[in-house]
Amino acid sequence: MAPAIVWFRNDLRLDDNPALMTAARSGAPLIALYVLDDDSAGQWRMGDASRWWLHHSLSSLADDLAQHGVPLVLRRGRAEFALEEVIAETGTCAAYWNRLYEPWAMRRDNEIKTSLRGRGLTVESFNGSLLFEPAHMRNRQGETFKVFSPFWRACLAAGGPQAPSPAPAKLDAAPAPASDTLDEWGLLPKKPDWARGLRDAWRPGEASARACLSAFAKNHALDYKLARDDIAGQGASRLSPHLHFGEISPRRVWAEIMQSAGEAGLPYLRELGWREFFHHLLVSYPEMPERALDRRFDDFPWRDDPSALEAWRRGRTGYPLVDAAMRELWLTGFMYNRARMVAASFLVKHLLLPWQEGARWFWDTLVDADLANNSGNWQWIAGCGADAAPYFRVFNPVLQGAKFDPEGVYVRRFVPELAGLESRWIHRPWEAPAHVLAAAGVTLGETYPRPIVDHAAARALAAFEEMRASSADSA
Ligand code: FAD
């Protein structure tokens, strides 16, 4: 029997993988293929932190497939050419994959599907990474939901997603064509080795994703609603990179949380709902990563200030919570959601720098960088997206710090030069008396920056801009 290709993409797992399951059931011997297609991704080629993750995730998938006797074939370049080559080399009669929802990938995959089918191959694609297929989740007008709450109600009314299916018990391997090696792809940093913090913080791969979910379901799913905002704590699941790379399916997460926590797990599942919401939006609004969904923001007078942008990127704004967040990102490739909101709000509302600049930096530095979630959340924070926070809502980094990191545990961890400061001043060192700063070894402007912008000014600017937008609206 002629072989079938299982084209792995952001579904780097064996469990609940409909493309793999269908290929295995077809009875054809399998070729497991991954293509690194930077050309088609263009400006959205994976950032450096994602490439680090990809290396380890592919290595883990290759090990898991090898246990079934199936080698993972690696090819680099435009996916259509890579597939053509493998098909020509092996006489493949069928190709199966799970769908991606990035605009560039949807365009590419549709063309590939049409072309292969035109040549008589069996080609099938599946939903392997969302709870619901975007085309099936519509509002009463038959359109994509633009407001989260009714969207989520509709998801719940649909009775939850399909149950996940286990990994196939048995896979038959076809003779494998030639493969690149992972090392040839150079996904890991060379000099300097900036990935030490990532290595300490993460274990990519399916087994680790399953362990992470089980530990969260057992220990934290019930108190998630309260614990998730403790910036220094462990109350959130840290599943986002595993979900992005498809090392675990959202259907598996749903099933396990429901099994362990029942209805009490719904606040957690609601967050998966946001992931879902932004993916559905991206399918309908492919311009979302670059352009505000609220068109009034097309002419927004963003500032151009490279040194302020650099201070934000490097965690040197003089606002300890923002700086801790940005340094955590640089060190570990991650930030908790609350820290992301504060740091992102600071960029757009205090510094008045374009949200796209922030999204770009996150794209390069997050291990969970995800086009839908990243651009959707940045637009939400900037107040220019679907169902976004109002523009005048400014996260106050001092109050947020006092509320969600009251003892300064998080700030001390990532901004060590402030570690000796009393908790009372840790989120506003510029207000601390001179003797307190001296006792903590802090010299503002030398050991730690003075605030690069005044919080009160940020609020005034925001209010002004909101007024401007609404008067333009009614003109
Ligand atoms: P948990 O709190 O345990 O949530 C479980 C899962 O739900 C997450 O893994 C994630 O898949 C999903 N989720 C949670 N919150 C959100 C949210 N607000 N939007 C969409 N999905 C959510 N998430 C990414 O996966 N990739 C990104 O590139 C990304 N960029 C962001 C940029 C900004 C400015 C902000 C404010 C948020 C961003 N998020 C992004 C969303 C969120 O911060 C992360 O998903 C979350 O912090 C991941 O940690 P966790 O897995 O412990 O989340």
Coordinates of C-alpha atoms and ligand atoms in Angstrom, one line a residue, residues 202 216 224 228 235-241 243-244 253 268-276 278-279 334-345 362-363 366 368-381, ligand 1:
W202 CA 10.6 24.7 31.1
F216 CA -2.5 21.8 37.9
Y224 CA -7.6 29.1 40.3
R228 CA -4.2 33.2 39.3
G235 CA -1.7 29.6 40.7
A236 CA -1.9 29.5 37.0
S237 CA -1.3 26.4 34.8
R238 CA 1.7 27.5 32.7
L239 CA 0.2 25.4 29.9
S240 CA 0.3 28.2 27.2
P241 CA 3.4 27.1 25.3
L243 CA -1.0 24.5 24.0
H244 CA 0.5 26.8 21.4
V253 CA -7.4 20.0 29.0
Y268 CA -10.2 28.1 34.4
L269 CA -11.9 26.8 31.2
R270 CA -13.2 30.3 30.6
E271 CA -9.6 31.4 30.0
L272 CA -9.3 28.7 27.4
G273 CA -12.4 30.5 26.0
W274 CA -10.4 33.6 25.5
R275 CA -7.8 31.7 23.6
E276 CA -10.7 30.3 21.5
F278 CA -9.1 35.4 19.8
H279 CA -8.5 32.5 17.3
F334 CA 7.2 34.0 30.1
M335 CA 5.0 36.3 32.3
Y336 CA 1.8 35.7 34.1
N337 CA -1.3 37.2 32.6
R338 CA -1.5 40.0 35.3
A339 CA 2.1 41.0 34.7
R340 CA 1.5 41.0 30.9
M341 CA -1.5 43.3 31.4
V342 CA 0.5 45.8 33.5
A343 CA 3.6 45.8 31.3
A344 CA 1.5 46.1 28.1
S345 CA -0.7 48.8 29.5
F362 CA 6.5 39.7 22.9
W363 CA 6.5 37.7 19.6
L366 CA 7.7 34.7 24.6
D368 CA 4.1 30.9 24.1
A369 CA 4.1 33.6 21.3
D370 CA 0.8 33.0 19.5
L371 CA -0.4 35.3 16.7
A372 CA -4.1 35.2 17.8
N373 CA -3.5 35.4 21.5
N374 CA -0.8 38.0 21.3
S375 CA -2.4 40.4 18.9
G376 CA -5.9 39.9 20.5
N377 CA -4.6 40.7 23.9
W378 CA -2.5 43.7 22.8
Q379 CA -5.5 45.1 21.1
W380 CA -7.6 44.5 24.2
I381 CA -5.1 46.3 26.4
Ligands
FAD1 P1 -3.7 30.1 32.7 O1 -4.2 31.3 33.5 O2 -3.4 28.8 33.4 O3 -4.8 29.9 31.5 C1 -4.9 28.6 30.8 C2 -4.8 28.9 29.3 O4 -5.9 29.7 28.9 C3 -3.5 29.5 28.9 O5 -2.5 28.6 28.8 C4 -3.9 30.1 27.6 O6 -3.9 29.2 26.5 C5 -5.4 30.5 27.8 N1 -5.5 31.9 28.2 C6 -5.4 32.4 29.5 N2 -5.5 33.8 29.5 C7 -5.7 34.1 28.2 C8 -5.9 35.4 27.5 N3 -6.0 36.5 28.2 N4 -6.0 35.3 26.2 C9 -5.9 34.2 25.5 N5 -5.8 33.0 26.1 C10 -5.6 33.0 27.4 N6 -1.1 34.0 25.6 C11 -0.5 33.2 24.7 O7 -0.8 31.9 24.7 N7 0.3 33.6 23.7 C12 0.6 35.0 23.6 O8 1.4 35.4 22.7 C13 0.0 35.9 24.6 N8 0.3 37.2 24.5 C14 -0.3 38.0 25.4 C15 0.0 39.4 25.4 C16 -0.6 40.3 26.3 C17 -0.3 41.8 26.2 C18 -1.5 39.8 27.3 C19 -2.1 40.7 28.3 C20 -1.8 38.4 27.3 C21 -1.2 37.5 26.4 N9 -1.5 36.2 26.4 C22 -0.9 35.3 25.5 C23 -2.6 35.6 27.3 C24 -2.1 35.1 28.7 O9 -1.4 36.1 29.3 C25 -1.4 33.8 28.7 O10 -2.1 32.9 27.9 C26 -1.2 33.2 30.0 O11 -0.6 34.1 30.9 C27 -0.5 31.9 30.0 O12 -0.2 31.4 31.3 P2 -0.9 30.1 31.8 O13 -0.8 29.0 30.8 O14 -0.4 29.9 33.2 O15 -2.4 30.6 31.8

